[in-house]
CSV table of C-alpha atoms in Angstrom, one decimal:
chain,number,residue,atom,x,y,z
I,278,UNK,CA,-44.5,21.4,-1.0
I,279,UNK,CA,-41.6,18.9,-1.4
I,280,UNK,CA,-41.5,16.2,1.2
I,281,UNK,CA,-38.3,15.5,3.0
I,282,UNK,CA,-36.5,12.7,2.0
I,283,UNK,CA,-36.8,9.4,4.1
I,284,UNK,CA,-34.3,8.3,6.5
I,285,UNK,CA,-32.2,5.6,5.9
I,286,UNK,CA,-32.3,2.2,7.4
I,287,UNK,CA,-30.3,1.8,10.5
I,288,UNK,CA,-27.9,-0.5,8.6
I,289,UNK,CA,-27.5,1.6,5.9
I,290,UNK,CA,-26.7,4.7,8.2
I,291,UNK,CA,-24.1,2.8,9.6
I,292,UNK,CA,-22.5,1.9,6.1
I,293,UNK,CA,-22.7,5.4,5.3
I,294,UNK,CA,-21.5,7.1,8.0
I,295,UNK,CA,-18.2,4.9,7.7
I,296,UNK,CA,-18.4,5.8,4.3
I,297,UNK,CA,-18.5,9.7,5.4
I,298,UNK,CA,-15.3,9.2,7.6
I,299,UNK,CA,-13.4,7.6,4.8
I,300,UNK,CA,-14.1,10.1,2.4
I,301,UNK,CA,-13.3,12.8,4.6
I,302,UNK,CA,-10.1,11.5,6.0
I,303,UNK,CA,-9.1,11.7,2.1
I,304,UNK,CA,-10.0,15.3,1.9
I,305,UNK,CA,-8.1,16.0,5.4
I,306,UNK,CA,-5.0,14.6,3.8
I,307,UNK,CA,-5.0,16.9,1.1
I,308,UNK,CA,-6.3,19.9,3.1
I,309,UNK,CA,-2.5,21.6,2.5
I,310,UNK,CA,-1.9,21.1,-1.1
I,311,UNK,CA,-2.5,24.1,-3.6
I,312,UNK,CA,-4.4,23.4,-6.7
I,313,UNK,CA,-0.8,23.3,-8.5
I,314,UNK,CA,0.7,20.6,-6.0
I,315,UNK,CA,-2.6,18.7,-7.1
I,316,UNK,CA,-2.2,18.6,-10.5
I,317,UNK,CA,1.4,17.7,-11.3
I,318,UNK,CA,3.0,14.1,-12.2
I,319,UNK,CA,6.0,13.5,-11.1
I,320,UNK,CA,6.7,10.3,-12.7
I,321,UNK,CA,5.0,7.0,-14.3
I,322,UNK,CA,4.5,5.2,-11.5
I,323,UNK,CA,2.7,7.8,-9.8
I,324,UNK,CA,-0.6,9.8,-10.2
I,325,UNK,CA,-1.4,13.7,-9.7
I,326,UNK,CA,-3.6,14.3,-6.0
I,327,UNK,CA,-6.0,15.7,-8.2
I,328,UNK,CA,-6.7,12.2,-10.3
I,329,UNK,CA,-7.0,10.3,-7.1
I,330,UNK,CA,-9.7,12.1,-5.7
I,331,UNK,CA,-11.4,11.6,-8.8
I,332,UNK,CA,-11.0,8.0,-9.4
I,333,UNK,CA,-11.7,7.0,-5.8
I,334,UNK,CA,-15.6,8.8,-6.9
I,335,UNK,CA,-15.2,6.9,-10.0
I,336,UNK,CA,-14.7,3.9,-8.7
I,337,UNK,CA,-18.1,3.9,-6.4
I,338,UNK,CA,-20.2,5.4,-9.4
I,339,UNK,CA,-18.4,2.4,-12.1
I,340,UNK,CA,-18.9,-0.5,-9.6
I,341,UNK,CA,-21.7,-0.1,-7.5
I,342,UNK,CA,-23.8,3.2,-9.1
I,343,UNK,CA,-23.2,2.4,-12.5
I,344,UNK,CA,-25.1,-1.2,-11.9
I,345,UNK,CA,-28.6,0.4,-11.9
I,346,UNK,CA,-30.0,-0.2,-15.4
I,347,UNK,CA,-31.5,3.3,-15.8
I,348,UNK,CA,-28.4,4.8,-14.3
I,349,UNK,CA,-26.9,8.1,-16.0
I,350,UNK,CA,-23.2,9.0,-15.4
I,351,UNK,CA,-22.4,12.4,-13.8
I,352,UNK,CA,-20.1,13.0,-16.7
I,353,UNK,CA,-19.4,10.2,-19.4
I,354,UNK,CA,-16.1,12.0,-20.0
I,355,UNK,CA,-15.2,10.8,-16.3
I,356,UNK,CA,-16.0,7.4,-17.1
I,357,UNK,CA,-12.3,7.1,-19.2
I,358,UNK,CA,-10.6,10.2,-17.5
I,359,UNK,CA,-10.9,8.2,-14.0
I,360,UNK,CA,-10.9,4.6,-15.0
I,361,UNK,CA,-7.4,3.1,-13.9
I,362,UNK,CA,-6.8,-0.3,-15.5
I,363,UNK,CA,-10.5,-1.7,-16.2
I,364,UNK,CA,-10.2,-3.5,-19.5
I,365,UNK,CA,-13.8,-4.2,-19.7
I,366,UNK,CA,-14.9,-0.7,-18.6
I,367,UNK,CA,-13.6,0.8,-21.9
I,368,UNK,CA,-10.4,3.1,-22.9
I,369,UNK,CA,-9.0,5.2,-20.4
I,370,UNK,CA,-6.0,7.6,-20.3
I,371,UNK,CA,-2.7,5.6,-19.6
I,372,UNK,CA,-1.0,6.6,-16.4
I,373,UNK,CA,2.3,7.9,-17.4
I,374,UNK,CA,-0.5,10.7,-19.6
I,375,UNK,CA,-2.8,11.6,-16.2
I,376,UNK,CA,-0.5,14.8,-15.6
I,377,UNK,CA,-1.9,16.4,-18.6
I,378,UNK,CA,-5.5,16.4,-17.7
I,379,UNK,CA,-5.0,20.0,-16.0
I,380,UNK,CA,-8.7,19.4,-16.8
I,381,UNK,CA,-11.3,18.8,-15.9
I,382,UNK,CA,-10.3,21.7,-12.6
I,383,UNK,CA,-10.0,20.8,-8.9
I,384,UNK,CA,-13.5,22.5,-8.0
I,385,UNK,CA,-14.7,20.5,-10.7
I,386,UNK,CA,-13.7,17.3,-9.1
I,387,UNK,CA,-14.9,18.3,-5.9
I,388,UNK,CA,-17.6,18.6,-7.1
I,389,UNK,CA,-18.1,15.2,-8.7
I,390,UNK,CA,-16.8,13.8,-5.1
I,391,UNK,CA,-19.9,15.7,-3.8
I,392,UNK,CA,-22.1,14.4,-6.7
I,393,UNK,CA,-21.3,11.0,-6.0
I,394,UNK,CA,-21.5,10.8,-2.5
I,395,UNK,CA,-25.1,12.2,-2.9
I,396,UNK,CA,-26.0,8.9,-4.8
I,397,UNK,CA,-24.3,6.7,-2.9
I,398,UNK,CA,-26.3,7.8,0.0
I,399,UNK,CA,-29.0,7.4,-2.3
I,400,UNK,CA,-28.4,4.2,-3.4
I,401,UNK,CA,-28.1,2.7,0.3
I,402,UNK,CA,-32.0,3.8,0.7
I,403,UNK,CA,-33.1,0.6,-0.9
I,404,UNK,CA,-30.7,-2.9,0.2
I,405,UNK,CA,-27.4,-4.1,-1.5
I,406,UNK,CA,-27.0,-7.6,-3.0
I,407,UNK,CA,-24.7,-9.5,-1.6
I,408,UNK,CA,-22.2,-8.8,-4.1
I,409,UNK,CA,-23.0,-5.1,-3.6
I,410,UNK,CA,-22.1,-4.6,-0.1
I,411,UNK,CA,-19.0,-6.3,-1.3
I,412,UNK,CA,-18.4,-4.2,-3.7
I,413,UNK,CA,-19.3,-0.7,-1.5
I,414,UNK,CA,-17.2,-2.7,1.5
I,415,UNK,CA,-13.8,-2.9,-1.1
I,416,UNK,CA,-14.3,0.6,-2.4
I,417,UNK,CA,-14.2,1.5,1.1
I,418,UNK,CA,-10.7,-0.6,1.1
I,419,UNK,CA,-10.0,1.2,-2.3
I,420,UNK,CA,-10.4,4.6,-1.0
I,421,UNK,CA,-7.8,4.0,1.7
I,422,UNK,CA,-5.3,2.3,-0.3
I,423,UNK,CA,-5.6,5.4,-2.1
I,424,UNK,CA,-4.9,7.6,0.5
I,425,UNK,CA,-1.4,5.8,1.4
I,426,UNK,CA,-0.5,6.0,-2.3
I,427,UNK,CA,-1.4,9.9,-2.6
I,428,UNK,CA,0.7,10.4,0.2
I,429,UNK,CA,3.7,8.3,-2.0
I,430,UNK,CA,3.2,10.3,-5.0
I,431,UNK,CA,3.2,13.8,-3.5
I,432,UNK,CA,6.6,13.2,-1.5
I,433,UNK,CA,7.9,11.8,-4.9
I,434,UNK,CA,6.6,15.3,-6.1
I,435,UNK,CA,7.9,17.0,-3.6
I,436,UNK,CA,11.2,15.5,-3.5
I,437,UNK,CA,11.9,16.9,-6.9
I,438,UNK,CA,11.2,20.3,-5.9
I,439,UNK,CA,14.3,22.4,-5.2
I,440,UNK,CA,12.8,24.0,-2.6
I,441,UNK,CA,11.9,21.1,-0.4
I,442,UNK,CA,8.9,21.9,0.9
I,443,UNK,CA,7.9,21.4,4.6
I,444,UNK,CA,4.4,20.4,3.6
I,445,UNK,CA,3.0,18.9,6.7
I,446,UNK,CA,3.9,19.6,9.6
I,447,UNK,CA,4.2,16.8,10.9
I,448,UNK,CA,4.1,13.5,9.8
I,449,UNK,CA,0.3,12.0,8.9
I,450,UNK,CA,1.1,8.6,10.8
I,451,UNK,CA,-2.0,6.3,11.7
I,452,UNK,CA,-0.4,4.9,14.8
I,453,UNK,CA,3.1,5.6,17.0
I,454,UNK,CA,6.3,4.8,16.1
I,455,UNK,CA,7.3,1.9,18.7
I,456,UNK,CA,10.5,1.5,20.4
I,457,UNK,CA,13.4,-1.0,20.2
I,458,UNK,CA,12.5,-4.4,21.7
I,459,UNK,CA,15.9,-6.2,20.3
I,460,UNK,CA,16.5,-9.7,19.7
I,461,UNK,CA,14.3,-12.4,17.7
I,462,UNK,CA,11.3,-14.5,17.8
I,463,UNK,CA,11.4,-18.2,17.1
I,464,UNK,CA,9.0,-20.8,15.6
I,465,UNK,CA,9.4,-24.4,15.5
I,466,UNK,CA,8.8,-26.1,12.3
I,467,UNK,CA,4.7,-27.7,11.7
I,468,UNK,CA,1.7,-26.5,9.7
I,469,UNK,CA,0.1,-23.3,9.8
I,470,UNK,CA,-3.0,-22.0,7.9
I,471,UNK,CA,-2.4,-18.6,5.9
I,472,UNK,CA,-4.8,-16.6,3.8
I,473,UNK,CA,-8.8,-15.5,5.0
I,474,UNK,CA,-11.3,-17.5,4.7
I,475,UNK,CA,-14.7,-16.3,3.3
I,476,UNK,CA,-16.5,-15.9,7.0
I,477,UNK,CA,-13.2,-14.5,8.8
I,478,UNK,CA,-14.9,-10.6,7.4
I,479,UNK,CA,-13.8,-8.6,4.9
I,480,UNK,CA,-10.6,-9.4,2.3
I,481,UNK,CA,-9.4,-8.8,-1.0
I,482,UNK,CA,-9.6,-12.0,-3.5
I,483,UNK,CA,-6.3,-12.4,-3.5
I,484,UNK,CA,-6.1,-13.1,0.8
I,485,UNK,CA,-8.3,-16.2,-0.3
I,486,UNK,CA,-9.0,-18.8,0.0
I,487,UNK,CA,-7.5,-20.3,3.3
I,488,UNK,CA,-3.9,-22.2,2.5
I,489,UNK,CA,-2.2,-24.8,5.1
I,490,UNK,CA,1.4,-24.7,4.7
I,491,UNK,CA,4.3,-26.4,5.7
I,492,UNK,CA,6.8,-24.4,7.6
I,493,UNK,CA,10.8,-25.1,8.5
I,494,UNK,CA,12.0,-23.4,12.5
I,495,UNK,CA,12.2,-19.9,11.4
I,496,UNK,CA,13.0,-17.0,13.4
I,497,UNK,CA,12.4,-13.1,13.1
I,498,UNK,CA,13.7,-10.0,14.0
I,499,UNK,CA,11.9,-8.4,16.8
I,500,UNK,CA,12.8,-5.1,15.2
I,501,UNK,CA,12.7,-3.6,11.7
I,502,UNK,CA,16.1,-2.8,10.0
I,503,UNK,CA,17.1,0.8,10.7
I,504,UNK,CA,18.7,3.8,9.1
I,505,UNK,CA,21.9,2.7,11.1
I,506,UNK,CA,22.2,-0.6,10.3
I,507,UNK,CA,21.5,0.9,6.8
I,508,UNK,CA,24.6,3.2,7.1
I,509,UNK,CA,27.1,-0.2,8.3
I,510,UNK,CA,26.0,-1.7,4.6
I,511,UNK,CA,26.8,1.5,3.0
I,512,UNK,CA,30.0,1.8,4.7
I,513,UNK,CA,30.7,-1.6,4.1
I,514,UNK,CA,30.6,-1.7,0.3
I,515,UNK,CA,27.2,-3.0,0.4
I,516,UNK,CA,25.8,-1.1,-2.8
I,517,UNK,CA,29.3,-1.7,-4.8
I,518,UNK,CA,29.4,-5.1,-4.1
I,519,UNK,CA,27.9,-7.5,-6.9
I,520,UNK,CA,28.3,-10.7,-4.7
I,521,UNK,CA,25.6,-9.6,-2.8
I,522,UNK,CA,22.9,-8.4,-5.3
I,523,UNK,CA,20.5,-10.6,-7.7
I,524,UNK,CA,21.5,-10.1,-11.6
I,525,UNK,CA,18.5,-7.7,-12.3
I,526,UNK,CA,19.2,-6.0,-8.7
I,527,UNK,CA,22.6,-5.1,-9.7
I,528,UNK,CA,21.7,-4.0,-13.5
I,529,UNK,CA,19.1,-1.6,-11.9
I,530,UNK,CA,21.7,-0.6,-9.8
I,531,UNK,CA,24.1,0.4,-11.9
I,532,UNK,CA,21.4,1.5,-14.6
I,533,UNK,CA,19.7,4.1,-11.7
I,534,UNK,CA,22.9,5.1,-9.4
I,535,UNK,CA,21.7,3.6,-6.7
I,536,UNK,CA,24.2,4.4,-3.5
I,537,UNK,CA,21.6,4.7,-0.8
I,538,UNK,CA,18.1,4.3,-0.5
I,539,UNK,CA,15.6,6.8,-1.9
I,540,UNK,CA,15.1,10.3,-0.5
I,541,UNK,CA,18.6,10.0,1.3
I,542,UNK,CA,21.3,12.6,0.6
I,543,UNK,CA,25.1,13.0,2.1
I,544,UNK,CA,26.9,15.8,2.1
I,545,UNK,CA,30.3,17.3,4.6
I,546,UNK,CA,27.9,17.3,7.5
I,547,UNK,CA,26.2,13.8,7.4
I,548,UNK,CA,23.2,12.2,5.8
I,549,UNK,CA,20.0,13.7,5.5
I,550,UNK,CA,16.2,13.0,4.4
I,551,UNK,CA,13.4,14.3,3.1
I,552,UNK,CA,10.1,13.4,4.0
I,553,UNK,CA,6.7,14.7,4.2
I,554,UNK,CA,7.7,16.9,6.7
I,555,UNK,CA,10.4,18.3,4.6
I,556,UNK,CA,14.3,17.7,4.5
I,557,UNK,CA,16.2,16.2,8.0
I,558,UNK,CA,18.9,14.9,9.6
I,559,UNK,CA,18.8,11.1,9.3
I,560,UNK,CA,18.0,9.3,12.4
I,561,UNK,CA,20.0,6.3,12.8
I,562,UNK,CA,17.5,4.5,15.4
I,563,UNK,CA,14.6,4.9,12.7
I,564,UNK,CA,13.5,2.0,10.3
I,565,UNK,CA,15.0,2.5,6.8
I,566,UNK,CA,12.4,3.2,4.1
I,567,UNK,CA,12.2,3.5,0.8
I,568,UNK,CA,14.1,0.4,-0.4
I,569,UNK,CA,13.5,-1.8,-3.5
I,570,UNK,CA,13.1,-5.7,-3.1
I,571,UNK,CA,16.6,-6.2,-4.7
I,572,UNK,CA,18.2,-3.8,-2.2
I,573,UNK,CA,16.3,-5.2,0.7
I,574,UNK,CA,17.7,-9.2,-0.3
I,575,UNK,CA,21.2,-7.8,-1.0
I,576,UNK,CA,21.1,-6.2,2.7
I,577,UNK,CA,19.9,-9.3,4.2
I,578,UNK,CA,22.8,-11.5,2.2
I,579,UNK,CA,25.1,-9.0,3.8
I,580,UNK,CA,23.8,-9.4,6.8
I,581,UNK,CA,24.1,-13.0,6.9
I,582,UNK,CA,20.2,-13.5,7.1
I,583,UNK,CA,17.3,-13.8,4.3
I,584,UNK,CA,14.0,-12.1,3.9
I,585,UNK,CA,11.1,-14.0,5.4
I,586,UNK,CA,8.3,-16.5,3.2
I,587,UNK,CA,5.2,-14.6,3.1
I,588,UNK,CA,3.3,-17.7,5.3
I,589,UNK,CA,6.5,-16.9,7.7
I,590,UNK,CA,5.4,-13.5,8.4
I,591,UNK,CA,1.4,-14.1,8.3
I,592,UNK,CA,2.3,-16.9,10.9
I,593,UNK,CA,4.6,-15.0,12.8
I,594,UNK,CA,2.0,-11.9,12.8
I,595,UNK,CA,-1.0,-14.3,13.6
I,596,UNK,CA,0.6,-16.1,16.4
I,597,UNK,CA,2.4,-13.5,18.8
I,598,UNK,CA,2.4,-10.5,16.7
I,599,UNK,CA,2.7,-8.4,20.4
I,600,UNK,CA,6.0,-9.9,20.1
I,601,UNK,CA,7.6,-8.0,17.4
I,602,UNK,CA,8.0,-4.1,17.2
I,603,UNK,CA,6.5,-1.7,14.4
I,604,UNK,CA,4.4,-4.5,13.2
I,605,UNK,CA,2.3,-2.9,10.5
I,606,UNK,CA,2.8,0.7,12.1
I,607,UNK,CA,5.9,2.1,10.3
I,608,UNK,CA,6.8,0.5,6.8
I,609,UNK,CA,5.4,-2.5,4.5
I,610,UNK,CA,8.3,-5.5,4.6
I,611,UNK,CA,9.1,-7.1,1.7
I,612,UNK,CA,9.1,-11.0,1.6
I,613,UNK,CA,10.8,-13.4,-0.7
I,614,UNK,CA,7.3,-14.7,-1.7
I,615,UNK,CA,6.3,-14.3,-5.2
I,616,UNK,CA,3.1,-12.4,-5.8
I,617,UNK,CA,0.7,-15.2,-7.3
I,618,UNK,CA,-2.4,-16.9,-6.8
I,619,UNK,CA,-3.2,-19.1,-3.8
I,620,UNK,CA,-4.3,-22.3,-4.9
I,621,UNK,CA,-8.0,-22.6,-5.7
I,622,UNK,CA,-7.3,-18.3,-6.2
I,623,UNK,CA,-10.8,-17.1,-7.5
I,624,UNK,CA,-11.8,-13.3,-8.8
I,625,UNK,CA,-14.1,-11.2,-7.6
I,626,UNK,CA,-17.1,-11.6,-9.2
I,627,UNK,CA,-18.0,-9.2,-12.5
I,628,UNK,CA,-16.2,-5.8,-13.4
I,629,UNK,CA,-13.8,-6.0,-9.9
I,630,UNK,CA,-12.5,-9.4,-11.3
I,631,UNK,CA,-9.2,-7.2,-12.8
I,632,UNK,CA,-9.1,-5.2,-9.4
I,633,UNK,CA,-6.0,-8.2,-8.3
I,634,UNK,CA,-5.3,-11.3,-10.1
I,635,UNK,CA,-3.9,-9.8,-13.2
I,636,UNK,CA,-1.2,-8.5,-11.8
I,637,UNK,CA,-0.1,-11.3,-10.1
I,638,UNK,CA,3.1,-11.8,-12.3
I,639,UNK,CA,6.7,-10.6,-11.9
I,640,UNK,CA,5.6,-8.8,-8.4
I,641,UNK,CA,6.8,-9.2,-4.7
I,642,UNK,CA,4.5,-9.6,-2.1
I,643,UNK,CA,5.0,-7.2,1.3
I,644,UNK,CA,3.5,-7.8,4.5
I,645,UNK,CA,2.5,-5.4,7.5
I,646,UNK,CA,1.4,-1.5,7.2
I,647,UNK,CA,3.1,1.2,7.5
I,648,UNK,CA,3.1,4.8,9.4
I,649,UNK,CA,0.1,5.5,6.5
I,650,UNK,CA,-1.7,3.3,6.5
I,651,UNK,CA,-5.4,3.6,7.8
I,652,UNK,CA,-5.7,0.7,10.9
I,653,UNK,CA,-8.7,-0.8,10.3
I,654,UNK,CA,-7.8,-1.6,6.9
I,655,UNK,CA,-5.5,-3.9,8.0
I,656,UNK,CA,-5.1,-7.3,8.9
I,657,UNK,CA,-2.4,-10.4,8.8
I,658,UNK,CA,-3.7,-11.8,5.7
I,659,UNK,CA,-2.9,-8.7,4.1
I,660,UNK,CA,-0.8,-9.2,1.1
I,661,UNK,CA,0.4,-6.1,-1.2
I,662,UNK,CA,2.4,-6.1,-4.0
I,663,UNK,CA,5.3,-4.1,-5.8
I,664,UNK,CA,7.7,-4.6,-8.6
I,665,UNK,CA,11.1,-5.6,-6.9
I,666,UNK,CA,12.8,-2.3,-8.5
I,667,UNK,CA,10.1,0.2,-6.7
I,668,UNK,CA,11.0,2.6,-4.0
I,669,UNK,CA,9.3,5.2,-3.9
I,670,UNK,CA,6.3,3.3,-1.2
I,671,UNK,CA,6.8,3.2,2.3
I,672,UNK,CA,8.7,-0.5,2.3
I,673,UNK,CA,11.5,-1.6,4.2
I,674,UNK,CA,12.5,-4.7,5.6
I,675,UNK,CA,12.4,-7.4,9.1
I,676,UNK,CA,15.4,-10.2,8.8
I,677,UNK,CA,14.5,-13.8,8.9
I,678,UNK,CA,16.5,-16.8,10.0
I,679,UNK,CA,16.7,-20.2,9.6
I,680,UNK,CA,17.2,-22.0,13.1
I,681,UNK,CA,19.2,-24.9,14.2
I,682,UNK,CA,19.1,-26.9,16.9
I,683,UNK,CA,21.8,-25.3,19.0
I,684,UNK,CA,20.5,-22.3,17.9
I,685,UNK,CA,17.0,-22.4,18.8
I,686,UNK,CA,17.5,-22.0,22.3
I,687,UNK,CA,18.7,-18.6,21.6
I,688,UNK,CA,14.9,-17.7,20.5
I,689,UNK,CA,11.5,-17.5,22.3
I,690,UNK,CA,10.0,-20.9,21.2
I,691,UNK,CA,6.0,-20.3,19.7
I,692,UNK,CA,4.7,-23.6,18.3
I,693,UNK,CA,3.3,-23.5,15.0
I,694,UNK,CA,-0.4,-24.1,15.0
C-alpha cells in the first residue's frame, strides 16, 4: 500500500498557497478566452495568451526546478518553445515567431501548468537556499507581471478585430478608480533616498541598491491627465505641431499617423474607445491611456509643465502618497528618467542575472501601477520600463512643476526627508 505523501512544513505551506492564488488568478483572467483568442499574435511586441501561460511554468521549472542535478524536464521541447530572452538557457523561438506555435495545444499547456505546479509543491518539501526563495519569491513577481501584459496583448488582439468584441464584462481592475482631488502637491528642495534596500523585503535588482539624491522644489499634479484635457491638445494642434515634440517623437509620429492616442476613434458623433470591455464613448473625466513617452512630453510642453524625475515621483509617492489621486491604481506614468542602473546596480545572481539589467538602454522608466496591476506586487520603488514609442501598455501621465518662490505658496509644502 502506498503511503500518503507527507505534509509540508508550515512555511512551505504558506509559500505555496500564495503560489496557488497567483497561479490561479492567471487562469481566472483567461477563463473567457476561446482556444483561438489564445493562440493568435497580434503584433511583435506582444505574445499569444497561450505562450504566457506556458512560459510563466517555464520559468519556475528553468530557475528553481531545473537547479536539481538529477532534474528531468517535463518536455525539453518547452525548454526553447517557452524561454523568453535567456541567453544562457539556450535558443528559443524569437518573439515576433511565438504566433506560429499553434503547437504544442492549449490542453497541452494546461497541462504542463499542472505538471509543474506538482513539483514545485514538491520541491518546497525539503528547504530553499537563500537564493532559492528568491528566486520562487520573483517568479511569483514574474507571474503577475505576466498577467498585466496578457491583458495588454489581448486588447491589442482584440482591437484589431472588426467585430470588437465585449470580452469582459467588465473591466478586470485590481483596485477602484478614485475621484478628482484637483490642484498640486509641493516639495521643497533637500535629499531624499530612492531605491530598496536589501532588508526593506522583496525587489527586483534593478530597485537596488538604496540611492540619496538631490532634489530641486518640485510639485505634482494631484490628479492624472484625462481624456479631456487630452481632447484640449488635440483640439489645439497638439499632435500637428512639431515645436512641441522631440525629433524621434515627431518622426514616429508622422511615420505611424499618430492623431490621438491608441484605441481612440472619432467619428460624426464624438470620440470613442475600445477597451477590454469592448468599444465606448470616451469619458472625458477618465485618465488618458495608452500614450507613448514622446506623446506624453509633447503634452506636458503644451501644457506648460514637464514630466516628473523618477526620484521625484518615488519621493513624492513615499512621502504623502494619500495626497495624490489614482496613485498606482489606474495607469503606469511615464517619467523623464532614463532607464539605467543605479549606481553600485548589481544582478541577480546566476541564470535571473539577464531577467533586468540588459535592457537598461534606450528605455523610459514609469512609475505607479495601473487598474491591472495585482496590489501586492507593488511598491514606490517600483521602476518599469518601456521604449518611448510603445502604447499599447496601460501608461499615461501626472504633470510635474518646477516651483518658485512666489509660487510655492500656491502648493501644500512636504519637506524632503
Amino acid at each position: 500500500m502506498q503511503s500518503a505523501p507527507s505534509p509540508l512544513p508550515l512555511a512551505s505551506t504558506v509559500a505555496f498557497e500564495r503560489y496557488k492564488r497567483v497561479r490561479a488568478k492567471t487562469l481566472d483572467l483567461v477563463s473567457g478566452l476561446s482556444p483561438e483568442d489564445m493562440a493568435v499574435q497580434s503584433m511583435p511586441d506582444a505574445s499569444p495568451t497561450k505562450w504566457h501561460l506556458a512560459h510563466t511554468s517555464w520559468f519556475f521549472e528553468a530557475m528553481i526546478l531545473s537547479r536539481q542535478s538529477d532534474y528531468r524536464p517535463v518536455d525539453p521541447h518547452f525548454q526553447t518553445l517557452f524561454n523568453s530572452y535567456y541567453e544562457a538557457l539556450g535558443p528559443r523561438v524569437a518573439r515576433p515567431d511565438r504566433g506560429l506555435m499553434t503547437r504544442p495545444s492549449l490542453l497541452q499547456i494546461l497541462s504542463y501548468r499542472h505538471e509543474i505546479d506538482r513539483r514545485i509543491a514538491g520541491r518546497l518539501m525539503q528547504p530553499l537556499s537563500t537564493n532559492e526563495a528568491y528566486l520562487f519569491e520573483l517568479g511569483l513577481h514574474h507571474e503577475q507581471q505576466h498577467q498585466e501584459l496578457l491583458l495588454q496583448d489581448a486588447l491589442h488582439l482584440f482591437s484589431s478585430n472588426l467585430l470588437k468584441p465585449s470580452v469582459w464584462s467588465r473591466e478586470p481592475r485590481t483596485a477602484p478608480l478614485a475621484s478628482a482631488r484637483g490642484g498640486k502637491v509641493g516639495f521643497t528642495e533637500g535629499l531624499t533616498v530612492i531605491g530598496a534596500a536589501k532588508d526593506d523585503g522583496f525587489a527586483f535588482d534593478n530597485e537596488m541598491p538604496a540611492q540619496r539624491v538631490w532634489l530641486n522644489a518640485y510639485a505634482l499634479d494631484a490628479d492624472l491627465v484625462t481624456n479631456g484635457d487630452w481632447l484640449g491638445f488635440i483640439e489645439d494642434g497638439g499632435y500637428r505641431n512639431p515645436a512641441l515634440w522631440l525629433s524621434d517623437g515627431w518622426a514616429m509620429l508622422r511615420q505611424e499617423g499618430w492623431d490621438s492616442p491608441a484605441y481612440w476613434q472619432a467619428d460624426d458623433t464624438g470620440w470613442t474607445t475600445y477597451s477590454l470591455t469592448g468599444q465606448t464613448d470616451l469619458d472625458p473625466s477618465a485618465p488618458v491611456r495608452h500614450i507613448s513617452y514622446y506623446e506624453a512630453d509633447a503634452y506636458a510642453r503644451w501644457a506648460g509643465a514637464r514630466l516628473p524625475t523618477e526620484a521625484e515621483w518615488e519621493h513624492a509617492a513615499h512621502h504623502h502618497g494619500s495626497a495624490f489621486g489614482n496613485l498606482d491604481t489606474e495607469v503606469w506614468q511615464w517619467t523623464q528618467s532614463a532607464y539605467a542602473p543605479y549606481a553600485g546596480f548589481s544582478p541577480t545572481e546566476g541564470t535571473a542575472s539577464e531577467y533586468n539589467g540588459k535592457f537598461m538602454v534606450n528605455q523610459m522608466v514609469l512609475r505607479g501601477g495601473s487598474f491591472a496591476t495585482p496590489r501586492d506586487h507593488l511598491r514606490p520603488a517600483y521602476r518599469n520600463f518601456y521604449y518611448p514609442s510603445q502604447r499599447w501598455a496601460f501608461c499615461g501621465l501626472r504633470l510635474a512643476h518646477d516651483i518658485s518662490s512666489t509660487e510655492e505658496a500656491t502648493c501644500k509644502p512636504f519637506e524632503v526627508t
